[in-house]
Amino acid sequence: MSTRCQVKIEGNQALLYIHADGSPESILPTLMPFVEKFKKARGSDPKYMLARMVQVFTNEADKEQEEFLAKMKEKPSPFSNMTASDFGSGMLGFGVCTDIHGDIEFLYVVSKTCAVEVRKVSGFGEDQQSFDTIGHFPIGTSVVDALKVCKAHE
């Protein structure tokens, strides 16, 4: 099963849902630099931040998919003829919603000061979930240091 997650931005009711690769190792290297860059350019505007965040994550996923497909074409295999349509034409994997999904493993919260908090989710189902903060990273925290903190909580 994939590692699902959501990203919440304080001041915005909507959350970004990511269906796969939602672990800190996959999310923080994109999320933390994005939040820092956004804060410098626009402050902590939660509505614009979410819109741009969706774009950043989906652009990255599209690029990774294109690279994967190119590698598959280089080596003869049953997967050599795969196309983007075999992956839902790149239209799957991300969503915007207003509730916490019952199947996520991580919740990332971007505060009004643009600090990033990582919460590990325990339990399954909206009524049975609990959230344990495993890291709180203010602007300027390196991704490497943040990942070390998260790794220590595994």
CSV table of C-alpha atoms in Angstrom, one decimal:
chain,number,residue,atom,x,y,z
A,1,MET,CA,0.0,0.0,0.0
A,2,SER,CA,1.3,3.5,-0.7
A,3,THR,CA,2.1,6.0,1.9
A,4,ARG,CA,-0.6,8.6,1.7
A,5,CYS,CA,-0.5,12.1,3.3
A,6,GLN,CA,-2.1,15.5,3.3
A,7,VAL,CA,-0.7,19.0,3.6
A,8,LYS,CA,-2.7,21.5,5.6
A,9,ILE,CA,-1.9,25.2,5.5
A,10,GLU,CA,-3.2,27.2,8.5
A,11,GLY,CA,-5.8,29.7,7.4
A,12,ASN,CA,-7.0,27.5,4.5
A,13,GLN,CA,-9.8,25.0,4.8
A,14,ALA,CA,-8.6,23.0,1.8
A,15,LEU,CA,-5.8,20.4,2.1
A,16,LEU,CA,-3.6,18.8,-0.5
A,17,TYR,CA,-4.0,15.0,-0.7
A,18,ILE,CA,-1.1,13.0,-2.0
A,19,HIS,CA,-1.9,9.4,-2.7
A,20,ALA,CA,1.6,7.9,-2.9
A,21,ASP,CA,5.1,8.7,-1.6
A,22,GLY,CA,3.9,10.7,1.4
A,23,SER,CA,6.7,9.9,3.7
A,24,PRO,CA,8.9,12.7,5.1
A,25,GLU,CA,11.8,11.5,2.8
A,26,SER,CA,9.6,12.1,-0.2
A,27,ILE,CA,7.7,15.2,0.9
A,28,LEU,CA,10.1,17.4,2.9
A,29,PRO,CA,12.7,17.9,0.1
A,30,THR,CA,10.0,19.5,-2.0
A,31,LEU,CA,7.8,21.1,0.7
A,32,MET,CA,10.4,22.9,2.8
A,33,PRO,CA,12.2,24.7,0.0
A,34,PHE,CA,8.9,25.6,-1.6
A,35,VAL,CA,7.5,27.1,1.6
A,36,GLU,CA,10.7,29.1,2.2
A,37,LYS,CA,10.7,30.4,-1.4
A,38,PHE,CA,7.0,31.2,-1.2
A,39,LYS,CA,7.4,33.1,2.1
A,40,LYS,CA,10.1,35.3,0.7
A,41,ALA,CA,8.1,36.1,-2.4
A,42,ARG,CA,4.6,36.4,-1.1
A,43,GLY,CA,4.5,36.0,2.7
A,44,SER,CA,2.2,33.4,4.1
A,45,ASP,CA,-0.9,33.8,2.0
A,46,PRO,CA,-2.6,30.5,2.5
A,47,LYS,CA,-4.8,30.5,-0.6
A,48,TYR,CA,-2.1,31.3,-3.1
A,49,MET,CA,0.3,29.0,-1.2
A,50,LEU,CA,-1.9,26.0,-1.7
A,51,ALA,CA,-2.5,26.7,-5.4
A,52,ARG,CA,1.3,27.0,-6.1
A,53,MET,CA,2.0,24.0,-3.8
A,54,VAL,CA,-0.3,21.8,-5.9
A,55,GLN,CA,1.5,23.0,-9.0
A,56,VAL,CA,4.9,22.3,-7.6
A,57,PHE,CA,4.1,18.7,-6.5
A,58,THR,CA,2.2,17.8,-9.6
A,59,ASN,CA,4.9,19.2,-11.9
A,60,GLU,CA,7.5,17.1,-10.0
A,61,ALA,CA,5.4,14.0,-10.3
A,62,ASP,CA,4.9,14.5,-14.0
A,63,LYS,CA,8.6,14.9,-14.5
A,64,GLU,CA,9.3,11.7,-12.5
A,65,GLN,CA,6.8,9.9,-14.6
A,66,GLU,CA,8.3,11.1,-17.8
A,67,GLU,CA,11.8,10.0,-16.6
A,68,PHE,CA,10.5,6.6,-15.6
A,69,LEU,CA,8.8,6.0,-19.0
A,70,ALA,CA,12.0,7.1,-20.8
A,71,LYS,CA,14.0,4.6,-18.8
A,72,MET,CA,11.5,1.8,-19.6
A,73,LYS,CA,11.8,2.5,-23.3
A,74,GLU,CA,15.6,2.2,-23.1
A,75,LYS,CA,15.4,-1.4,-21.8
A,76,PRO,CA,13.4,-4.1,-23.6
A,77,SER,CA,10.9,-5.4,-21.1
A,78,PRO,CA,7.1,-6.0,-20.8
A,79,PHE,CA,7.0,-2.4,-19.6
A,80,SER,CA,8.8,-0.9,-22.6
A,81,ASN,CA,5.5,0.2,-24.3
A,82,MET,CA,4.0,1.9,-21.3
A,83,THR,CA,2.6,5.4,-21.8
A,84,ALA,CA,1.2,8.1,-19.5
A,85,SER,CA,-2.3,6.7,-20.0
A,86,ASP,CA,-1.1,3.5,-18.2
A,87,PHE,CA,-0.8,5.8,-15.2
A,88,GLY,CA,-4.1,7.6,-15.5
A,89,SER,CA,-2.7,10.1,-17.9
A,90,GLY,CA,-1.0,11.8,-15.0
A,91,MET,CA,-4.3,12.8,-13.6
A,92,LEU,CA,-4.2,10.6,-10.6
A,93,GLY,CA,-2.4,10.9,-7.3
A,94,PHE,CA,-3.3,14.3,-6.1
A,95,GLY,CA,-6.4,16.0,-4.8
A,96,VAL,CA,-7.7,19.0,-2.9
A,97,CYS,CA,-10.2,18.3,-0.2
A,98,THR,CA,-11.6,19.9,3.0
A,99,ASP,CA,-11.5,16.9,5.3
A,100,ILE,CA,-8.7,14.7,6.7
A,101,HIS,CA,-8.7,11.4,4.9
A,102,GLY,CA,-9.0,8.3,7.0
A,103,ASP,CA,-6.2,6.5,5.2
A,104,ILE,CA,-3.2,8.9,5.6
A,105,GLU,CA,0.0,8.1,7.4
A,106,PHE,CA,1.4,11.6,7.6
A,107,LEU,CA,-0.1,15.1,8.0
A,108,TYR,CA,2.1,18.1,7.2
A,109,VAL,CA,1.0,21.4,8.6
A,110,VAL,CA,2.4,24.7,7.4
A,111,SER,CA,1.9,27.3,10.1
A,112,LYS,CA,1.2,31.0,9.6
A,113,THR,CA,4.9,31.6,10.3
A,114,CYS,CA,5.6,29.1,7.5
A,115,ALA,CA,7.1,26.5,9.9
A,116,VAL,CA,6.5,22.9,8.8
A,117,GLU,CA,5.2,20.4,11.3
A,118,VAL,CA,5.2,16.7,10.6
A,119,ARG,CA,2.6,14.6,12.3
A,120,LYS,CA,2.5,10.8,12.2
A,121,VAL,CA,-1.0,9.4,12.0
A,122,SER,CA,-2.0,6.4,14.0
A,123,GLY,CA,-5.3,4.5,13.5
A,124,PHE,CA,-7.5,4.2,10.5
A,125,GLY,CA,-10.7,6.1,9.8
A,126,GLU,CA,-11.6,9.6,10.5
A,127,ASP,CA,-13.0,8.9,14.0
A,128,GLN,CA,-10.0,6.7,15.1
A,129,GLN,CA,-7.0,8.7,14.0
A,130,SER,CA,-4.6,10.3,16.4
A,131,PHE,CA,-1.8,12.7,15.4
A,132,ASP,CA,1.7,12.6,17.0
A,133,THR,CA,4.0,15.5,16.2
A,134,ILE,CA,7.4,14.1,15.2
A,135,GLY,CA,9.0,17.3,14.0
A,136,HIS,CA,8.5,21.1,13.9
A,137,PHE,CA,10.8,22.9,11.5
A,138,PRO,CA,10.9,26.7,11.3
A,139,ILE,CA,12.0,28.5,8.1
A,140,GLY,CA,15.7,28.0,7.7
A,141,THR,CA,15.8,24.4,9.0
A,142,SER,CA,17.8,22.2,6.6
A,143,VAL,CA,15.9,19.4,5.0
A,144,VAL,CA,18.8,17.0,6.1
A,145,ASP,CA,18.3,18.0,9.7
A,146,ALA,CA,14.5,17.7,9.4
A,147,LEU,CA,14.8,14.2,8.0
A,148,LYS,CA,17.1,13.1,10.8
A,149,VAL,CA,14.5,14.2,13.4
A,150,CYS,CA,11.8,12.4,11.5
A,151,LYS,CA,13.9,9.3,11.1
A,152,ALA,CA,14.6,9.2,14.9
A,153,HIS,CA,10.8,8.8,15.4
A,154,GLU,CA,10.4,5.7,13.3
